[in-house]
Amino acid sequence: MKYQYHIFSPYRVCPLGAHVDHQHGIVTGFAIDKGVDFWFTPSNDGHVHLESRTFDGMIDFDVTQASLMKQYNWGDYARGAKYALRKRFNLKYGIEGIIQGSLPVGGLSSSAAVLIAYVMALAKANGIELEPFEVVNIASEAEREYIGLNNGLLDHACIALGKKDGLLFLDCDSNDYRIIKRNPDMPDFEIGIFFSGLTRSLVNSDYNLRVYECKTAAWNMLAYTEQPLKKFDKTYLRDIPKSTYDKCRIAMPNRFARRAEHFYSEYRRVRQGVTAWESGNMRLLGKLSLDSCESSIYNYECGSPELIAIYEIMRTLPGVYGGRFSGAGFKGACIALVDPAHKKEIERELTRQYLDKFPEYEKTFKVFWVIPDDGARFV
């Protein structure tokens, strides 16, 4: 190809740690062997010209100029990367490139994968050396401040830091992380991606509303216990002890109590899941992932009828250790940890039962099989 550089930025899956990164919780995740490929060449000036094999249209802008308002097209992610980098560095050179995704959009953090690719490319073009966690912070800031999604670090950390032979464990309060090596006694597993046929945009979903509900729950608990209130954007459930929640839950509106219940129960599941991974207990890890999805449905109240149907079908199938909604659980996909010996039967039976319920998705429902992989890198 005519381009000088090639970046592969993987998608990610999160077996445990749903909906808690924005509340400074603890999370786990894998980078996977499917993702975004970005081919590019640095420009001789500040001009950026981008094309996509996934979306229509071409994107043009100048990195030396102040960021414009969002344009509400796929180029916003490149403009967001420029926005966050310009807060730290003087950008002189743009890029010319083409980007392509390998799986349908929805549930695998394709937006974070794209952002990380653009951050790495613009840094390369401008001779900026970035450590992997700097890439995480810059991409996350771009998504929060420019794109408008009030997320945490989970997606970007999995994509930038993942390792094929380990599980990422990240504390979103301290930003401490480690890669936990796979136990040699752990049985083989692959990851099933069950794409419902629906796409979704988190910015236009109830994602941000749930973030505000979690913060309101934390504010309620501070008020009920007569503690000083913090600024709303600096209020996190992680700062409120579980014992305070136990005292306040009855007094809180049910909506906020359920959001907090999900946070505290997911915190416990992540701790247990890390122990399960370290000891090679895939069955326990899978069960905890199923429990996480139950809490996502009933306490966090996310999941479309299509996703809930996939979840309910897959949990009954032989060879499925466990699984949950992928990403935020608003449309998109489900993931499952599975015994590879049962892949064919799982795909056949899941497809049959799902399309019996939702025949309108016959052409768009997809099943993919992936494995853990290393994080974003130059190829």
Short mmCIF file of C-alpha atoms in Angstrom, two decimals:
data_model
loop_
_atom_site.label_atom_id
_atom_site.label_comp_id
_atom_site.label_asym_id
_atom_site.label_seq_id
_atom_site.Cartn_x
_atom_site.Cartn_y
_atom_site.Cartn_z
CA MET A 1 0.00 0.00 0.00
CA LYS A 2 1.07 3.62 -0.50
CA TYR A 3 1.06 4.53 3.19
CA GLN A 4 4.18 4.68 5.35
CA TYR A 5 2.75 3.36 8.65
CA HIS A 6 0.17 0.82 9.78
CA ILE A 7 -1.42 0.81 13.26
CA PHE A 8 -3.56 -2.04 14.55
CA SER A 9 -5.81 -0.89 17.41
CA PRO A 10 -7.78 -3.85 18.85
CA TYR A 11 -11.32 -3.96 20.11
CA ARG A 12 -11.81 -5.02 23.71
CA VAL A 13 -14.00 -7.23 25.87
CA CYS A 14 -14.57 -6.92 29.61
CA PRO A 15 -15.56 -10.12 31.44
CA LEU A 16 -16.06 -8.24 34.74
CA GLY A 17 -16.24 -4.59 35.74
CA ALA A 18 -19.41 -3.41 34.02
CA HIS A 19 -20.47 0.25 34.42
CA VAL A 20 -18.05 1.05 37.24
CA ASP A 21 -15.01 2.68 35.62
CA HIS A 22 -16.69 6.10 35.56
CA GLN A 23 -17.25 5.71 39.33
CA HIS A 24 -13.56 4.93 39.87
CA GLY A 25 -14.20 1.22 40.38
CA ILE A 26 -12.02 -1.76 39.49
CA VAL A 27 -12.27 -3.50 36.13
CA THR A 28 -10.87 -6.32 34.01
CA GLY A 29 -10.46 -6.74 30.29
CA PHE A 30 -8.80 -8.20 27.23
CA ALA A 31 -7.69 -6.70 23.96
CA ILE A 32 -8.78 -9.06 21.18
CA ASP A 33 -7.47 -10.08 17.77
CA LYS A 34 -10.07 -8.06 15.86
CA GLY A 35 -10.00 -4.30 15.67
CA VAL A 36 -9.21 -1.22 13.63
CA ASP A 37 -6.49 -0.98 10.99
CA PHE A 38 -5.20 2.48 10.20
CA TRP A 39 -2.74 3.12 7.39
CA PHE A 40 -1.24 6.61 7.21
CA THR A 41 1.58 8.85 6.07
CA PRO A 42 2.59 12.09 7.85
CA SER A 43 1.79 15.29 5.93
CA ASN A 44 4.32 17.97 5.06
CA ASP A 45 2.06 20.54 6.72
CA GLY A 46 -0.83 20.53 9.19
CA HIS A 47 -3.41 19.07 6.82
CA VAL A 48 -5.33 15.92 7.79
CA HIS A 49 -7.07 13.93 5.06
CA LEU A 50 -8.85 10.72 6.06
CA GLU A 51 -10.91 8.11 4.27
CA SER A 52 -12.81 5.14 5.69
CA ARG A 53 -13.64 1.69 4.35
CA THR A 54 -16.47 1.51 6.88
CA PHE A 55 -18.17 4.91 6.60
CA ASP A 56 -18.89 7.24 3.69
CA GLY A 57 -17.26 10.58 3.01
CA MET A 58 -13.83 12.09 3.48
CA ILE A 59 -12.50 14.11 6.42
CA ASP A 60 -10.28 17.19 6.09
CA PHE A 61 -9.03 19.59 8.75
CA ASP A 62 -5.84 21.31 9.97
CA VAL A 63 -4.08 20.27 13.20
CA THR A 64 -2.56 23.73 13.64
CA GLN A 65 -5.98 25.36 13.96
CA ALA A 66 -8.22 25.42 17.02
CA SER A 67 -10.78 22.62 17.18
CA LEU A 68 -14.19 23.27 15.68
CA MET A 69 -17.41 22.13 17.27
CA LYS A 70 -18.35 18.49 16.70
CA GLN A 71 -19.50 17.78 13.17
CA TYR A 72 -21.46 14.65 14.16
CA ASN A 73 -19.74 12.38 11.67
CA TRP A 74 -17.01 9.75 11.89
CA GLY A 75 -14.34 12.43 11.60
CA ASP A 76 -15.15 13.71 15.08
CA TYR A 77 -12.89 11.03 16.54
CA ALA A 78 -9.88 12.33 14.61
CA ARG A 79 -10.79 15.89 15.57
CA GLY A 80 -11.13 14.75 19.19
CA ALA A 81 -7.65 13.21 19.11
CA LYS A 82 -6.31 16.51 17.78
CA TYR A 83 -8.19 18.43 20.49
CA ALA A 84 -6.69 16.39 23.36
CA LEU A 85 -3.17 16.34 21.91
CA ARG A 86 -3.17 20.11 21.31
CA LYS A 87 -3.84 20.66 25.01
CA ARG A 88 -0.41 19.16 25.68
CA PHE A 89 1.70 19.55 22.56
CA ASN A 90 2.31 21.90 19.64
CA LEU A 91 1.10 20.03 16.55
CA LYS A 92 2.68 21.00 13.22
CA TYR A 93 2.07 18.00 10.99
CA GLY A 94 -1.07 16.24 9.95
CA ILE A 95 -1.64 12.82 8.40
CA GLU A 96 -3.15 11.27 5.29
CA GLY A 97 -4.68 7.87 5.82
CA ILE A 98 -7.43 5.31 5.54
CA ILE A 99 -9.15 3.43 8.37
CA GLN A 100 -11.04 0.16 8.45
CA GLY A 101 -12.84 -1.79 11.17
CA SER A 102 -13.04 -5.59 11.15
CA LEU A 103 -16.31 -6.15 13.07
CA PRO A 104 -19.73 -4.42 13.20
CA VAL A 105 -19.94 -1.30 15.36
CA GLY A 106 -21.59 -1.89 18.74
CA GLY A 107 -20.34 -3.14 22.10
CA LEU A 108 -16.62 -3.65 21.52
CA SER A 109 -15.44 -0.06 22.05
CA SER A 110 -14.72 0.63 18.40
CA SER A 111 -14.79 4.36 19.20
CA ALA A 112 -11.99 3.98 21.74
CA ALA A 113 -9.97 1.83 19.31
CA VAL A 114 -10.30 4.50 16.62
CA LEU A 115 -9.36 7.30 19.02
CA ILE A 116 -6.24 5.47 20.17
CA ALA A 117 -5.19 4.86 16.56
CA TYR A 118 -5.55 8.57 15.76
CA VAL A 119 -3.68 9.66 18.91
CA MET A 120 -0.80 7.32 18.09
CA ALA A 121 -0.70 8.42 14.45
CA LEU A 122 -0.74 12.17 15.15
CA ALA A 123 1.91 11.69 17.83
CA LYS A 124 4.09 9.77 15.37
CA ALA A 125 3.69 12.42 12.69
CA ASN A 126 4.80 15.12 15.15
CA GLY A 127 7.70 13.23 16.74
CA ILE A 128 5.91 12.92 20.11
CA GLU A 129 6.90 9.95 22.27
CA LEU A 130 3.99 8.68 24.38
CA GLU A 131 3.95 5.97 27.04
CA PRO A 132 0.98 3.58 26.72
CA PHE A 133 -0.85 5.07 29.70
CA GLU A 134 -0.40 8.57 28.27
CA VAL A 135 -2.21 7.32 25.16
CA VAL A 136 -4.98 6.00 27.44
CA ASN A 137 -5.42 9.33 29.20
CA ILE A 138 -5.33 11.42 26.02
CA ALA A 139 -7.84 9.21 24.18
CA SER A 140 -10.16 9.06 27.21
CA GLU A 141 -10.04 12.84 27.57
CA ALA A 142 -10.89 13.25 23.89
CA GLU A 143 -13.94 11.01 24.28
CA ARG A 144 -15.17 12.79 27.41
CA GLU A 145 -14.50 16.40 26.52
CA TYR A 146 -14.88 16.46 22.75
CA ILE A 147 -17.15 13.53 21.86
CA GLY A 148 -19.29 14.01 24.99
CA LEU A 149 -19.31 10.51 26.51
CA ASN A 150 -18.75 10.54 30.28
CA ASN A 151 -16.81 7.29 30.40
CA GLY A 152 -13.88 6.07 32.45
CA LEU A 153 -10.57 4.52 31.45
CA LEU A 154 -11.63 0.89 30.96
CA ASP A 155 -12.01 0.81 27.18
CA HIS A 156 -8.89 2.76 26.34
CA ALA A 157 -6.79 0.88 28.92
CA CYS A 158 -7.76 -2.54 27.55
CA ILE A 159 -6.99 -1.42 24.01
CA ALA A 160 -3.64 0.21 24.77
CA LEU A 161 -2.33 -2.07 27.55
CA GLY A 162 -3.74 -5.52 26.77
CA LYS A 163 -1.53 -8.61 26.49
CA LYS A 164 -2.47 -11.83 24.73
CA ASP A 165 -1.30 -14.03 27.63
CA GLY A 166 -2.92 -12.14 30.50
CA LEU A 167 -5.93 -10.35 31.97
CA LEU A 168 -5.78 -6.60 32.55
CA PHE A 169 -6.75 -5.57 36.09
CA LEU A 170 -7.16 -1.80 36.46
CA ASP A 171 -8.03 0.35 39.46
CA CYS A 172 -9.79 3.37 37.95
CA ASP A 173 -9.27 5.40 41.13
CA SER A 174 -5.49 5.16 41.43
CA ASN A 175 -4.87 4.16 37.78
CA ASP A 176 -2.70 1.31 39.04
CA TYR A 177 -2.86 -1.70 36.77
CA ARG A 178 -1.27 -5.08 36.23
CA ILE A 179 -1.42 -7.84 33.68
CA ILE A 180 -2.25 -11.10 35.44
CA LYS A 181 -0.62 -13.99 33.61
CA ARG A 182 -2.84 -16.86 32.58
CA ASN A 183 -2.69 -19.82 34.94
CA PRO A 184 -1.14 -22.79 33.08
CA ASP A 185 -3.87 -25.04 34.49
CA MET A 186 -6.68 -22.95 33.04
CA PRO A 187 -8.76 -24.78 30.40
CA ASP A 188 -8.76 -23.51 26.83
CA PHE A 189 -11.26 -20.80 26.06
CA GLU A 190 -12.29 -18.53 23.24
CA ILE A 191 -14.52 -15.49 23.29
CA GLY A 192 -17.79 -15.50 21.41
CA ILE A 193 -19.09 -12.17 20.11
CA PHE A 194 -22.82 -12.36 19.49
CA PHE A 195 -23.82 -9.24 17.59
CA SER A 196 -27.54 -8.60 17.92
CA GLY A 197 -27.88 -6.87 14.56
CA LEU A 198 -28.51 -3.48 16.18
CA THR A 199 -25.97 -0.71 16.24
CA ARG A 200 -25.96 1.97 18.87
CA SER A 201 -24.29 5.22 19.85
CA LEU A 202 -23.52 5.61 23.54
CA VAL A 203 -23.71 9.38 23.25
CA ASN A 204 -27.36 9.04 22.19
CA SER A 205 -28.23 6.25 24.65
CA ASP A 206 -28.94 6.35 28.39
CA TYR A 207 -25.23 5.89 29.11
CA ASN A 208 -24.65 9.44 30.36
CA LEU A 209 -27.91 9.34 32.34
CA ARG A 210 -26.68 6.27 34.25
CA VAL A 211 -23.45 8.09 35.09
CA TYR A 212 -25.46 10.98 36.55
CA GLU A 213 -27.65 8.54 38.49
CA CYS A 214 -24.58 6.95 40.08
CA LYS A 215 -23.27 10.36 41.10
CA THR A 216 -26.68 11.32 42.47
CA ALA A 217 -26.67 8.11 44.55
CA ALA A 218 -23.31 9.12 45.99
CA TRP A 219 -24.60 12.63 46.69
CA ASN A 220 -27.65 11.20 48.45
CA MET A 221 -25.48 9.11 50.74
CA LEU A 222 -23.25 12.06 51.60
CA ALA A 223 -26.33 14.14 52.41
CA TYR A 224 -28.04 11.42 54.49
CA THR A 225 -24.91 11.01 56.61
CA GLU A 226 -24.44 14.79 56.90
CA GLN A 227 -21.09 14.83 55.15
CA PRO A 228 -19.93 17.78 53.02
CA LEU A 229 -21.02 17.53 49.40
CA LYS A 230 -18.35 17.58 46.73
CA LYS A 231 -18.73 19.12 43.31
CA PHE A 232 -21.01 16.86 41.28
CA ASP A 233 -18.35 16.06 38.69
CA LYS A 234 -15.92 15.08 41.47
CA THR A 235 -18.39 12.80 43.27
CA TYR A 236 -17.87 9.03 42.84
CA LEU A 237 -19.39 5.95 44.43
CA ARG A 238 -15.86 4.65 45.06
CA ASP A 239 -15.48 7.36 47.72
CA ILE A 240 -18.53 6.13 49.67
CA PRO A 241 -17.93 3.07 51.91
CA LYS A 242 -20.20 0.07 51.42
CA SER A 243 -21.21 0.40 55.10
CA THR A 244 -22.63 3.86 54.35
CA TYR A 245 -24.66 2.41 51.51
CA ASP A 246 -26.02 -0.32 53.80
CA LYS A 247 -27.27 2.37 56.19
CA CYS A 248 -28.75 4.64 53.51
CA ARG A 249 -30.21 2.29 50.91
CA ILE A 250 -33.70 2.15 52.45
CA ALA A 251 -33.97 5.95 52.53
CA MET A 252 -32.79 6.42 48.95
CA PRO A 253 -35.10 6.48 45.92
CA ASN A 254 -35.11 2.98 44.47
CA ARG A 255 -33.58 4.08 41.17
CA PHE A 256 -30.45 5.40 42.87
CA ALA A 257 -30.22 2.54 45.35
CA ARG A 258 -30.14 0.02 42.49
CA ARG A 259 -27.36 1.90 40.69
CA ALA A 260 -25.29 1.88 43.87
CA GLU A 261 -26.09 -1.79 44.50
CA HIS A 262 -24.67 -2.63 41.09
CA PHE A 263 -21.48 -0.73 41.84
CA TYR A 264 -20.79 -2.40 45.18
CA SER A 265 -21.73 -5.89 43.99
CA GLU A 266 -19.61 -5.50 40.84
CA TYR A 267 -16.65 -4.41 42.96
CA ARG A 268 -16.95 -7.67 44.87
CA ARG A 269 -17.33 -9.72 41.68
CA VAL A 270 -14.20 -8.21 40.14
CA ARG A 271 -12.17 -9.11 43.24
CA GLN A 272 -13.51 -12.66 43.14
CA GLY A 273 -12.96 -12.86 39.39
CA VAL A 274 -9.31 -11.88 39.66
CA THR A 275 -8.83 -14.70 42.17
CA ALA A 276 -10.63 -17.10 39.82
CA TRP A 277 -8.36 -16.09 36.92
CA GLU A 278 -5.22 -16.40 39.04
CA SER A 279 -6.24 -19.90 40.14
CA GLY A 280 -7.33 -21.00 36.65
CA ASN A 281 -10.98 -21.43 37.65
CA MET A 282 -12.76 -20.58 34.41
CA ARG A 283 -16.11 -21.88 35.63
CA LEU A 284 -16.13 -19.46 38.56
CA LEU A 285 -15.00 -16.59 36.34
CA GLY A 286 -17.82 -17.42 33.94
CA LYS A 287 -20.44 -17.59 36.70
CA LEU A 288 -19.35 -14.21 38.02
CA SER A 289 -19.67 -12.77 34.51
CA LEU A 290 -23.24 -14.10 34.29
CA ASP A 291 -23.99 -12.58 37.70
CA SER A 292 -22.59 -9.28 36.44
CA CYS A 293 -25.02 -9.35 33.53
CA GLU A 294 -27.95 -10.09 35.87
CA SER A 295 -27.05 -7.03 37.90
CA SER A 296 -26.67 -4.97 34.72
CA ILE A 297 -30.23 -5.91 33.76
CA TYR A 298 -31.96 -5.55 37.12
CA ASN A 299 -29.87 -3.01 39.06
CA TYR A 300 -28.33 -0.92 36.28
CA GLU A 301 -31.34 -1.33 33.99
CA CYS A 302 -29.60 -1.62 30.66
CA GLY A 303 -30.00 -4.10 27.85
CA SER A 304 -32.35 -4.13 24.90
CA PRO A 305 -34.85 -6.98 24.44
CA GLU A 306 -32.50 -8.37 21.79
CA LEU A 307 -29.45 -8.40 24.06
CA ILE A 308 -31.40 -9.87 26.97
CA ALA A 309 -32.64 -12.64 24.67
CA ILE A 310 -29.07 -13.49 23.58
CA TYR A 311 -27.94 -13.53 27.20
CA GLU A 312 -30.78 -15.80 28.31
CA ILE A 313 -30.15 -18.22 25.44
CA MET A 314 -26.37 -18.43 25.76
CA ARG A 315 -26.35 -19.07 29.50
CA THR A 316 -28.27 -22.33 28.92
CA LEU A 317 -25.91 -23.73 26.26
CA PRO A 318 -23.32 -26.44 27.03
CA GLY A 319 -19.77 -25.13 26.70
CA VAL A 320 -20.58 -21.55 27.75
CA TYR A 321 -18.64 -20.74 30.91
CA GLY A 322 -20.31 -17.37 31.23
CA GLY A 323 -20.74 -13.97 29.66
CA ARG A 324 -22.49 -10.63 29.68
CA PHE A 325 -23.43 -7.62 27.63
CA SER A 326 -20.42 -6.16 25.90
CA GLY A 327 -19.80 -2.50 26.47
CA ALA A 328 -22.55 -0.49 28.08
CA GLY A 329 -25.35 -2.89 27.19
CA PHE A 330 -27.42 -0.53 25.05
CA LYS A 331 -28.07 -2.59 21.91
CA GLY A 332 -24.76 -3.89 20.47
CA ALA A 333 -23.43 -7.33 21.40
CA CYS A 334 -23.03 -9.97 24.07
CA ILE A 335 -19.76 -11.75 24.81
CA ALA A 336 -19.24 -15.25 26.18
CA LEU A 337 -16.28 -17.23 27.49
CA VAL A 338 -16.63 -20.64 25.87
CA ASP A 339 -15.02 -24.05 25.59
CA PRO A 340 -13.72 -24.16 21.97
CA ALA A 341 -14.88 -27.77 21.62
CA HIS A 342 -18.50 -26.52 21.71
CA LYS A 343 -18.18 -23.55 19.31
CA LYS A 344 -20.14 -25.06 16.43
CA GLU A 345 -23.05 -26.20 18.58
CA ILE A 346 -23.16 -22.86 20.44
CA GLU A 347 -23.23 -20.86 17.21
CA ARG A 348 -25.85 -23.09 15.61
CA GLU A 349 -28.22 -23.21 18.59
CA LEU A 350 -27.85 -19.56 19.56
CA THR A 351 -28.53 -18.46 15.99
CA ARG A 352 -31.58 -20.69 15.71
CA GLN A 353 -33.18 -19.60 18.98
CA TYR A 354 -32.40 -15.90 18.53
CA LEU A 355 -33.75 -15.71 14.99
CA ASP A 356 -36.87 -17.59 16.06
CA LYS A 357 -37.56 -14.63 18.35
CA PHE A 358 -36.24 -11.88 16.09
CA PRO A 359 -36.45 -13.01 12.45
CA GLU A 360 -36.06 -9.40 11.30
CA TYR A 361 -32.33 -9.65 12.12
CA GLU A 362 -31.65 -12.63 9.87
CA LYS A 363 -29.30 -10.61 7.65
CA THR A 364 -27.56 -8.62 10.39
CA PHE A 365 -27.19 -11.05 13.33
CA LYS A 366 -23.57 -12.26 13.42
CA VAL A 367 -21.40 -14.58 15.50
CA PHE A 368 -17.64 -14.04 15.71
CA TRP A 369 -14.93 -15.94 17.56
CA VAL A 370 -11.91 -14.09 18.95
CA ILE A 371 -9.01 -14.61 21.34
CA PRO A 372 -7.04 -12.24 23.59
CA ASP A 373 -4.32 -10.25 21.84
CA ASP A 374 -1.73 -7.57 22.51
CA GLY A 375 -2.73 -3.91 22.67
CA ALA A 376 -2.53 -1.16 20.04
CA ARG A 377 0.71 -1.21 18.09
CA PHE A 378 2.55 -0.32 14.91
CA VAL A 379 2.55 -3.30 12.57
#
